Coordinates of C-alpha atoms and ligand atoms in Angstrom, one line a residue:
X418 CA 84.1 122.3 43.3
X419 CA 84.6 125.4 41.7
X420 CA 85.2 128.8 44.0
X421 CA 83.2 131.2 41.8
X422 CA 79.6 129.4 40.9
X423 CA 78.7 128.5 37.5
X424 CA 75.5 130.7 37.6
X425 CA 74.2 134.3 38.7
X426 CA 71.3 135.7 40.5
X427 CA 68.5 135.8 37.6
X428 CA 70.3 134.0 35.2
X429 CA 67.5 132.1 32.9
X430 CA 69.0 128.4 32.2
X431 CA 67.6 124.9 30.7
X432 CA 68.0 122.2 33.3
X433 CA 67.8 118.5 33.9
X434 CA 66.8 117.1 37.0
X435 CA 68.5 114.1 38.4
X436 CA 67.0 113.8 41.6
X437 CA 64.8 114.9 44.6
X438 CA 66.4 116.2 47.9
X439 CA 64.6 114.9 51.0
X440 CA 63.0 118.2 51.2
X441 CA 61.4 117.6 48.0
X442 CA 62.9 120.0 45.8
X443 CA 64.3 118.9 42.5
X444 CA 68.4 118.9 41.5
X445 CA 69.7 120.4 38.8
X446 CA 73.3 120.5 38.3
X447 CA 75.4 123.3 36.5
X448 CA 78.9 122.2 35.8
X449 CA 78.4 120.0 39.0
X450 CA 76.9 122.7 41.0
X451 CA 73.7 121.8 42.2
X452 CA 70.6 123.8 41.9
X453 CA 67.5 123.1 44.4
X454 CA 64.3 123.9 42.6
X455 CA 60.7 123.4 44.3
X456 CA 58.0 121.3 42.2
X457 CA 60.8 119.8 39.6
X458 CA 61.0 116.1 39.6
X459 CA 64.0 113.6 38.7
X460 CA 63.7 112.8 34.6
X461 CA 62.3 116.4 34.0
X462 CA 63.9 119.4 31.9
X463 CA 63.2 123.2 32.1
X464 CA 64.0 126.6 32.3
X465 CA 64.8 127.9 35.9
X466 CA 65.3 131.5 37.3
X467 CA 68.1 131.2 39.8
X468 CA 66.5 133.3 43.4
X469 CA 70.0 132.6 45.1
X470 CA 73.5 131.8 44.7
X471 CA 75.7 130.5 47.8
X472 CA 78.7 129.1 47.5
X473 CA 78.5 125.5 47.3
X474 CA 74.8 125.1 45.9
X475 CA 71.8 127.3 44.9
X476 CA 68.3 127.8 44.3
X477 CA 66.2 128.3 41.4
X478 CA 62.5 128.9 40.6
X479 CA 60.6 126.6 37.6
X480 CA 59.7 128.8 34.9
X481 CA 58.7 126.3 32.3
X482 CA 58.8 122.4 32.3
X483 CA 59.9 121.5 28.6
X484 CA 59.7 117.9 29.7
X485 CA 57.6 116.2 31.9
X486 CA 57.5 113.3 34.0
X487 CA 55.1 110.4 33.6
X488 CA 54.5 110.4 37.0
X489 CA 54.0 113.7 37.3
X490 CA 50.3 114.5 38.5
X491 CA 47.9 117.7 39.5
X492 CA 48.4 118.1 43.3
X493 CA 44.8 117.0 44.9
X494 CA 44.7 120.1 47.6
X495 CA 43.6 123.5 46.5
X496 CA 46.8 125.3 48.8
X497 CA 49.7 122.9 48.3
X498 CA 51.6 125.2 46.9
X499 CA 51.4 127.7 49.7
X500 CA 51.4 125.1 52.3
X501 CA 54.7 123.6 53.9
X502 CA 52.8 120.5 55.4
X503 CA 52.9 118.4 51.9
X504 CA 56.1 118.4 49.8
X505 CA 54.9 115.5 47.1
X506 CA 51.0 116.2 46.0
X507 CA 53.1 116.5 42.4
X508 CA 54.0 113.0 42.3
X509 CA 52.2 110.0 42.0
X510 CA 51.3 107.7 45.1
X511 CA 53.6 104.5 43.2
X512 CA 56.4 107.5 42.5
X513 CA 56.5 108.4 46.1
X514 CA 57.0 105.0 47.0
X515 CA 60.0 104.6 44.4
X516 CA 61.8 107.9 45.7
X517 CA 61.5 106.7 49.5
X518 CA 63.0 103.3 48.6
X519 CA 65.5 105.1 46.9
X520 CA 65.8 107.4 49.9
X521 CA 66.4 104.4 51.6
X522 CA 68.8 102.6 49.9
X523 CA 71.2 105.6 48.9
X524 CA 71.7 106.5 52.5
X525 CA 72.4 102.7 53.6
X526 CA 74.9 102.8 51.0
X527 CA 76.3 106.5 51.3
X528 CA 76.5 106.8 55.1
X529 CA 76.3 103.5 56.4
X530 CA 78.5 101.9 53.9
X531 CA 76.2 99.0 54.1
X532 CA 75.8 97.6 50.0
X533 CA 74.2 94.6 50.7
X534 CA 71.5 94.6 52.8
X535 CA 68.2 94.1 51.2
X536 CA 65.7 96.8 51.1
X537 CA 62.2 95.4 50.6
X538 CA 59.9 98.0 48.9
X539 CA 57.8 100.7 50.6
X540 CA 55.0 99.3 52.4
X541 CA 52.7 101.8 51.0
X542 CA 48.6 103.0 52.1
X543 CA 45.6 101.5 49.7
X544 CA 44.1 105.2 50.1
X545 CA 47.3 107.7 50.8
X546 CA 44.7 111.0 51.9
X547 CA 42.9 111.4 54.8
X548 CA 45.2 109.3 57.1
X549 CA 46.8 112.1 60.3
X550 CA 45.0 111.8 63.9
X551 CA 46.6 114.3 64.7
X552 CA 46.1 118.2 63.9
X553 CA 48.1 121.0 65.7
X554 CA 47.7 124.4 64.0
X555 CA 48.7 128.0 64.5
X556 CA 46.1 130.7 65.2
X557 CA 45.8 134.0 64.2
X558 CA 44.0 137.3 64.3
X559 CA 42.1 138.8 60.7
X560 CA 39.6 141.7 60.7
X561 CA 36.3 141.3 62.6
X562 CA 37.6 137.0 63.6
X563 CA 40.5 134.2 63.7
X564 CA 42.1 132.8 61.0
X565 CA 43.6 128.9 61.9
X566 CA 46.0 126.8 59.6
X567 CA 49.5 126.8 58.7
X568 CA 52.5 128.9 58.1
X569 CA 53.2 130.0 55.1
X570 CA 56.7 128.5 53.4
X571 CA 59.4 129.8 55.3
X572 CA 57.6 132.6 56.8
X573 CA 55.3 132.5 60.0
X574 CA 52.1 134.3 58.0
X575 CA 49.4 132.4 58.7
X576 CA 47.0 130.7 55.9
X577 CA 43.2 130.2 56.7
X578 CA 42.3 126.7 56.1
X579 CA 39.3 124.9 55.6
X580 CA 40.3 120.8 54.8
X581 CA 43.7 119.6 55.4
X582 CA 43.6 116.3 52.3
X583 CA 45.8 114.3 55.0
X584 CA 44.0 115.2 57.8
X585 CA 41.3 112.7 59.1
X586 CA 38.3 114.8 58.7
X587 CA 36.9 114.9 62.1
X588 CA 40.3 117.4 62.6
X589 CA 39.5 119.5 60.2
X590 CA 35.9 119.5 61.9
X591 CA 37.0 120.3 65.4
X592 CA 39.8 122.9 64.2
X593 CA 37.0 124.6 62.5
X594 CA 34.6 125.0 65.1
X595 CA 36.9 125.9 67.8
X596 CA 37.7 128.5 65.5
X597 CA 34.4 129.8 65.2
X598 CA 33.4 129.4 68.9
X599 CA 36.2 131.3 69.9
X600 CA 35.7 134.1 67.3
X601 CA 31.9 134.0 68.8
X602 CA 33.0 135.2 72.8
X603 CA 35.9 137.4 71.4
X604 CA 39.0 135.5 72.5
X605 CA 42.2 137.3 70.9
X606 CA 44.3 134.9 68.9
X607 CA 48.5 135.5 70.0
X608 CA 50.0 137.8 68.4
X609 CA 53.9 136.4 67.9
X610 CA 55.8 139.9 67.7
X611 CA 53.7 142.0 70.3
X612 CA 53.5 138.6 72.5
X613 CA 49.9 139.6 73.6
X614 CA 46.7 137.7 72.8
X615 CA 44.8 134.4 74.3
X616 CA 44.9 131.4 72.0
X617 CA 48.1 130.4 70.0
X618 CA 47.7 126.7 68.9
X619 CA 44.5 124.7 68.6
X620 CA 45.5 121.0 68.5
X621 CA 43.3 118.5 67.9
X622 CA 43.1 114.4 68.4
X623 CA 41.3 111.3 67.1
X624 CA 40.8 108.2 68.0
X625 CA 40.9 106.1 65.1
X626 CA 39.2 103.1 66.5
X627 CA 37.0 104.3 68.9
X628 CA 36.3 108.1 67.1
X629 CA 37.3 110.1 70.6
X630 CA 38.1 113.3 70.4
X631 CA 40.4 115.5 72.1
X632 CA 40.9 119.1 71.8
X633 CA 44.0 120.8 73.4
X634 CA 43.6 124.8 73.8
X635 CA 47.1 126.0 73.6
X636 CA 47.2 129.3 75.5
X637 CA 49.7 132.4 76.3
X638 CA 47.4 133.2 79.0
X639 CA 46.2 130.8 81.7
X640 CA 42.6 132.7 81.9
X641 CA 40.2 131.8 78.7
X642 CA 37.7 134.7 78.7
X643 CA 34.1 133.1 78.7
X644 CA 36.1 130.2 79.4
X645 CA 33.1 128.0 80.4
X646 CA 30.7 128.8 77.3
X647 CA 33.7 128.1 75.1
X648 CA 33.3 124.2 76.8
X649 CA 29.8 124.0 76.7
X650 CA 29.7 125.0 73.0
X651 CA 32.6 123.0 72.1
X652 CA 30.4 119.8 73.6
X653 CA 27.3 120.7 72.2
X654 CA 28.8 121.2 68.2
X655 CA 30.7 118.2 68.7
X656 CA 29.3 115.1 70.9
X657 CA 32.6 113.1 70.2
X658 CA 34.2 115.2 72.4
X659 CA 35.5 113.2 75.7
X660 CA 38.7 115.6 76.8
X661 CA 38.9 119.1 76.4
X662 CA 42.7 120.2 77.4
X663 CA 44.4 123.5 78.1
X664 CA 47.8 124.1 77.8
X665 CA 49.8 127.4 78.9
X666 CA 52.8 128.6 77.6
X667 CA 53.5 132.2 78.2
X668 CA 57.2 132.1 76.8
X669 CA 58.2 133.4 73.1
X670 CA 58.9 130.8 71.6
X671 CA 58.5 128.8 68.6
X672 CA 58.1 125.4 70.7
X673 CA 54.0 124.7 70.4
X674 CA 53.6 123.3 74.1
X675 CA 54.3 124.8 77.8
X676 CA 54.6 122.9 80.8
X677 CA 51.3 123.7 82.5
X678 CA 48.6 121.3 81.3
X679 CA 45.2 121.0 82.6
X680 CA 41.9 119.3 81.7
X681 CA 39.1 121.4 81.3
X682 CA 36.6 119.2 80.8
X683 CA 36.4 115.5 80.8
X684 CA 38.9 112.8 80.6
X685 CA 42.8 113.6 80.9
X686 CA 43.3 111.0 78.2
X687 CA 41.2 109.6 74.8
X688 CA 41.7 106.3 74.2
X689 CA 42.8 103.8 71.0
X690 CA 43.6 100.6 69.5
X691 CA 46.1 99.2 67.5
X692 CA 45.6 95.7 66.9
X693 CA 43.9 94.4 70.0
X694 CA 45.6 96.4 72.0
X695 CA 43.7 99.7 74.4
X696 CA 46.1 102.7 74.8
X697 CA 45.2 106.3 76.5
X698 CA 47.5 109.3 75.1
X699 CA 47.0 112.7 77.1
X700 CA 47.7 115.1 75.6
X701 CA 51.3 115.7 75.6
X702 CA 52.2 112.0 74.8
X703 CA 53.7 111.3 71.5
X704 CA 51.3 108.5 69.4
X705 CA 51.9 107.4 65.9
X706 CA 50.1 109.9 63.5
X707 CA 49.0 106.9 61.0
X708 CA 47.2 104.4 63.2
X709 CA 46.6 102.1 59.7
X710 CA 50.3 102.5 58.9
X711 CA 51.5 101.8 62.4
X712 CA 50.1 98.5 62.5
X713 CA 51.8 97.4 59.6
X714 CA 55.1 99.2 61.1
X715 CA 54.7 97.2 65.0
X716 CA 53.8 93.6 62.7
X717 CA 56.8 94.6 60.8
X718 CA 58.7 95.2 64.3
X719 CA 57.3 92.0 66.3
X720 CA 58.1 90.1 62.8
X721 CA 61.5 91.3 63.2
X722 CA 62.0 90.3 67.3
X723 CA 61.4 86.4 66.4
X724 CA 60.6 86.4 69.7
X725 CA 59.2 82.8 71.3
X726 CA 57.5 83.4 74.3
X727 CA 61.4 82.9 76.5
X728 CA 63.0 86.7 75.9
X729 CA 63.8 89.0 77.7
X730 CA 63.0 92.5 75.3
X731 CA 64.0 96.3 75.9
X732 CA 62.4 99.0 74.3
X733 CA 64.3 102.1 74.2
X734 CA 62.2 105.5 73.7
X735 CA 59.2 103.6 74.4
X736 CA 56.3 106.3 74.0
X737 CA 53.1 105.1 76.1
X738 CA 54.6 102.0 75.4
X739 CA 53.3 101.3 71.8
X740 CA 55.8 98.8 70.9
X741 CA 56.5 97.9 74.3
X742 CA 52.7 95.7 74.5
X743 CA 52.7 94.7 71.5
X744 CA 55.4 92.7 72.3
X745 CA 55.0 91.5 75.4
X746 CA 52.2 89.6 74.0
X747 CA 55.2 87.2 72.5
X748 CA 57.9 87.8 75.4
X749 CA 58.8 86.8 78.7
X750 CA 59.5 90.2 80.1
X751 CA 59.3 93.6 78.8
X752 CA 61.4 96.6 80.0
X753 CA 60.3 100.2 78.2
X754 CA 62.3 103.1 79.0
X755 CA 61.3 107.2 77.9
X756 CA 62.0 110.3 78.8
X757 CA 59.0 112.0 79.0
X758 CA 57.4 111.4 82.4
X759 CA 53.7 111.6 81.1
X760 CA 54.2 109.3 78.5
X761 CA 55.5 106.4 81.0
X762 CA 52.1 107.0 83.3
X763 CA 50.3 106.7 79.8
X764 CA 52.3 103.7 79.4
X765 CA 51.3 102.1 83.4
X766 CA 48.1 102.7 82.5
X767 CA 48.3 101.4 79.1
X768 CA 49.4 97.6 80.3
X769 CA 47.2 97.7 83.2
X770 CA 44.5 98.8 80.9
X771 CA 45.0 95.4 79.1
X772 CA 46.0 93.4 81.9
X773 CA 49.9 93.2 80.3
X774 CA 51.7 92.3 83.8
X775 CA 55.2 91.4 82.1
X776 CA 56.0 94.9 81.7
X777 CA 58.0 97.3 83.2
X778 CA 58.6 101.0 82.4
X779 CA 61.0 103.5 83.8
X780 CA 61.4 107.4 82.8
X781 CA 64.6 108.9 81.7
X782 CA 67.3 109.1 79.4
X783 CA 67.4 105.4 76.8
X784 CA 71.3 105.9 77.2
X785 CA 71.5 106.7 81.3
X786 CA 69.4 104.1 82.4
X787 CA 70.0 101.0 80.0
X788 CA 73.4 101.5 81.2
X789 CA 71.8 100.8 84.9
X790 CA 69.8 98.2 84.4
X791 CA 72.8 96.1 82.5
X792 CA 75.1 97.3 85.9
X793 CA 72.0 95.4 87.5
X794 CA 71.6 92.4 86.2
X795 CA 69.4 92.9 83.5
X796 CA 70.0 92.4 79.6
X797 CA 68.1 91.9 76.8
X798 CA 67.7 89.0 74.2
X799 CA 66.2 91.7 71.8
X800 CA 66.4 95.6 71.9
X801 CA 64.0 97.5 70.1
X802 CA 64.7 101.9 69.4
X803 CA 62.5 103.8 68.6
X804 CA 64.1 107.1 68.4
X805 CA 63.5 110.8 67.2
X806 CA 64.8 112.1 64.4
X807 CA 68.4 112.6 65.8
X808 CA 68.5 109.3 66.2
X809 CA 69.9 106.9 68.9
X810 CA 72.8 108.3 71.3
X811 CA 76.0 107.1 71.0
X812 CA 76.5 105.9 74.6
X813 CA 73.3 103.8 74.0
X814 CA 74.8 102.0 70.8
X815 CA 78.1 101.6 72.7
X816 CA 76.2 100.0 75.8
X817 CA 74.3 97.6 73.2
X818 CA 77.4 96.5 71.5
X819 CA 78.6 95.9 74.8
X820 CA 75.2 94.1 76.1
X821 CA 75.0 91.8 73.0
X822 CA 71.4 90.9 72.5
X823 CA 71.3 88.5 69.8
X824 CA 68.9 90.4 67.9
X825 CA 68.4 94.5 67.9
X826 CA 65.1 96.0 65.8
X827 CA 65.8 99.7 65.4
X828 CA 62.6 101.6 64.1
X829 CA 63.6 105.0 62.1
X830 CA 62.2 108.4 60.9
X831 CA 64.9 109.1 59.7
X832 CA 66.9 106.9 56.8
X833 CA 70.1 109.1 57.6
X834 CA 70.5 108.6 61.1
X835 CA 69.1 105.3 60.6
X836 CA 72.1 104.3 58.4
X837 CA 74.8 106.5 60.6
X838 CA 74.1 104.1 63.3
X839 CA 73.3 101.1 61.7
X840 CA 77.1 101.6 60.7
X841 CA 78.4 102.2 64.5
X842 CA 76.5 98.9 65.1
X843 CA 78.4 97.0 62.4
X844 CA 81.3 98.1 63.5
X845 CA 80.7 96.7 67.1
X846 CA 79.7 92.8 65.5
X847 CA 76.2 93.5 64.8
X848 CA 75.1 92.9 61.1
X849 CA 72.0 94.3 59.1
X850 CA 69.9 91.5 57.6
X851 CA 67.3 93.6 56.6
X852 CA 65.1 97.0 56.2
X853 CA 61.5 97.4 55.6
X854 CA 60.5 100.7 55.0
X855 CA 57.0 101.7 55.9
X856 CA 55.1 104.6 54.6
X857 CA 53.8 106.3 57.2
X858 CA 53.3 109.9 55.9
X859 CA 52.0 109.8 52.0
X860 CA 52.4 113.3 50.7
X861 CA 55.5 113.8 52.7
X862 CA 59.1 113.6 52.1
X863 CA 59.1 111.9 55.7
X864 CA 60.1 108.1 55.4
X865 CA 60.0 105.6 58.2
X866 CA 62.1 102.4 58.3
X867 CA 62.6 98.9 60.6
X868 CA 65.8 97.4 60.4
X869 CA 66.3 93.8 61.4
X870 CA 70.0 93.6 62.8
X871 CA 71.7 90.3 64.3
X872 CA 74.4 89.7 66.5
X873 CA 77.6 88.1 64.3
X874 CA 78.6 84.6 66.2
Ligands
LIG1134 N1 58.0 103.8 70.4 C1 57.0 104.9 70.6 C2 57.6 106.3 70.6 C3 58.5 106.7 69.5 S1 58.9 108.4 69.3 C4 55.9 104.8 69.5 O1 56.1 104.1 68.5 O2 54.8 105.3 69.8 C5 60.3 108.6 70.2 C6 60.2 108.7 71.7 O3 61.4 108.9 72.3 C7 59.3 109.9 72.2 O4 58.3 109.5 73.0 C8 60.4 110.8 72.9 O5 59.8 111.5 74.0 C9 61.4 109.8 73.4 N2 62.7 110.2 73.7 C10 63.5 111.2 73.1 N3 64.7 111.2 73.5 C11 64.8 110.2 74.4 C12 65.9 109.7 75.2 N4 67.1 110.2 75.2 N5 65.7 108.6 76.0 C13 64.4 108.0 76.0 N6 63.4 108.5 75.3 C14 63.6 109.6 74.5

């Protein structure tokens, strides 16, 4: 790489874009110096203005698009442009596919160093919009009311908004109302640089299955002025109300949740299916945000296990135990491990729920208490991760590769980390057979991935 970049600050140049970072933005290279520029897609050419020079890689601005991509189409949602939520309304639904396989395969091959495993393509939505149960968004103060939506691109301004295209619609309903209601008895929104005001987050929840409700009042304070009336309003605007949730957190912060939660009217929980199967999910629980999508991603998952009815399975950052039930319906015995203590009482509840007995779930760290239970006697035929983004720990991968279950299914978020460890797995005699990525977030750069990985005899 060159020391001094190719390009200035405001320099006007033609480009070519090669490809699409996992942020969405379009590359460009100079001399090969790479440019990032928003809303350019791979195969197109146009004149940039570079906005900002660092030393190893830029960004520019599009100023003109002389050529244009065929899957290039008008964004469906009135604010995409402003809004950070969505970074490929540009591109066509069978184009987003393409660029997540590619996604995909470039990291398998790049980090993991893994050239042969066979990528099956994106298992994509019929209708991409419309598919989130799950809407958490900022609120904010505006002359004579509240304003609730999102942030602004890299900023913390907030943007009134009406319809969210990937929310469900009963979200944007509920977001809207307890907008209004509050506006109606005066309740301050929080104000992030004077750290004063009521309400700071309204989130809101929906049952897919069984069209439940929950709303989650995120506060600063733990008094709601007029806090009753807000309730009663809330259940009289919306009847599919059946928890309504407050949840304090008085620090300055960025994080969205504090630790005090309590109900303030109705159930602690709403409840779900996917498949056949009941689950509650309180409020602070995580739950898949595409309930069509996740089916198709736990098929994909119990597909992988080839389990018989004889295993013994482990699921390691087991949520309310999701994945867990689903495949203890195939399994002998089930152990689910988490680290968030709510989610494991979701999870009790969950199997008792649907009279699951062959389960068991534990909280705490995936790579503390795996290592306990194999000290104890118990391994696994399969192991199933689910991680976050980060991806799994490395004493957990050590302590598999020492455990040796015959088969591991590792579910991803995250292609990179996905691919990082799929490589410290290979390296401890495990080998990848195969990856089905699942779409799970149309509209999104975010790509979700199972990997089928054996043990080597
Ligand atoms: N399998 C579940 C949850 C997946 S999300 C589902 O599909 O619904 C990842 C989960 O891992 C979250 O619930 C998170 O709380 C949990 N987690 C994060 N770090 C963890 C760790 N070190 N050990 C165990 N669980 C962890």
């Amino acid at each position: 790489m060159n020391q001094q970049a190719p390009v200035k600050k405001n320099d006007e140049i033609y480009v070519h874009f090669e490809d699409l970072t996992h942020e969405g933005n379009g590359v460009a290279k100079v001399d090969s110096y790479p440019l990032f520029v928003p809303n350019a897609l791979p195969g197109e050419k146009g004149k940039i203005k570079v906005v900002k020079v660092n030393k190893n890689y830029g960004f520019g601005k599009l100023m003109e698009l002389t050529e244009t991509s065929p899957d290039r189409v008008a964004p469906a949602c009135p604010i995409y442009d402003a809004c950070g939520g969505c970074q490929l309304q540009h591109l066509s639904y069978s184009g987003q596919l393409q660029i997540k396989y590619k996604q995909v395969k470039d990291v398998l091959t790049r980090i993991g160093k893994l050239e042969n495993v066979k990528v099956h393509p994106v298992l994509g939505m019929d209708d991409p919009w419309r598919y989130r149960n799950k809407a958490q968004v900022p609120v904010g103060d505006r002359e004579g009311g509240l304003i609730a939506g999102f942030y602004k691109h890299r900023s913390h301004d907030i943007i009134d908004m009406e319809a969210c295209l990937i929310q469900q619609e009963q979200n944007d309903i509920v977001v809207q109302t307890v907008k209004k209601i509050c506006e109606k008895y005066g309740i301050y929104a929080y104000n992030e640089e004077l750290h004063k005001g009521t309400l700071r987050h309204i989130m809101a929840r929906y049952g897919h299955k069984t069209g439940e409700i929950m709303i989650v009042l995120i506060t600063r304070t733990k008094e709601i002025p007029h806090k009753k009336m807000v309730v009663e309003d809330i259940l009289k605007a919306i009847p599919e109300v059946r928890s309504i949730v407050q949840n304090v957190n008085a620090k300055r912060t960025n994080v969205i949740f504090g630790d005090e939660t309590k109900v303030l009217w109705g159930n602690e929980v709403i409840y779900d299916y996917i498949g056949n199967i009941r689950f509650a999910i309180s409020a602070r629980s995580f739950y898949q945000v595409n309930p069509e999508q996740t089916k198709v991603l736990y098929n994909k998952a119990l597909e992988f296990a080839g389990l018989t009815g004889e295993e013994t399975v482990i699921d390691a950052y087991c949520g309310i135990g999701t994945i867990s039930l689903f495949l203890a319906q195939k399994a002998k015995q089930v152990y689910g491990v988490e680290i968030v203590p709510e989610a494991i009482e979701d999870a009790k509840r969950n199997a008792e729920l649907n009279g699951i007995t062959n389960v068991e779930f534990a909280v705490g760290e995936a790579e503390t208490i795996i290592p306990q239970w194999y000290s104890q006697g118990i391994n696994a035929d399969v192991l199933v991760v689910d991680p976050p983004r980060k991806g799994c720990d490395e004493t957990l991968l050590k302590t598999i590769i020492e455990m040796k279950p015959r088969q591991v299914v590792y579910v991803s978020c995250n292609p990179a980390t996905l691919a990082r460890d799929l490589r410290i797995l290979e390296d401890g005699s495990y080998q990848t057979v195969e990856v089905q990525p699942v779409d799970m977030f149309p509209q999104t750069m975010h790509c979700e991935a199972v990997a089928k990985i054996m043990l080597k005899l």
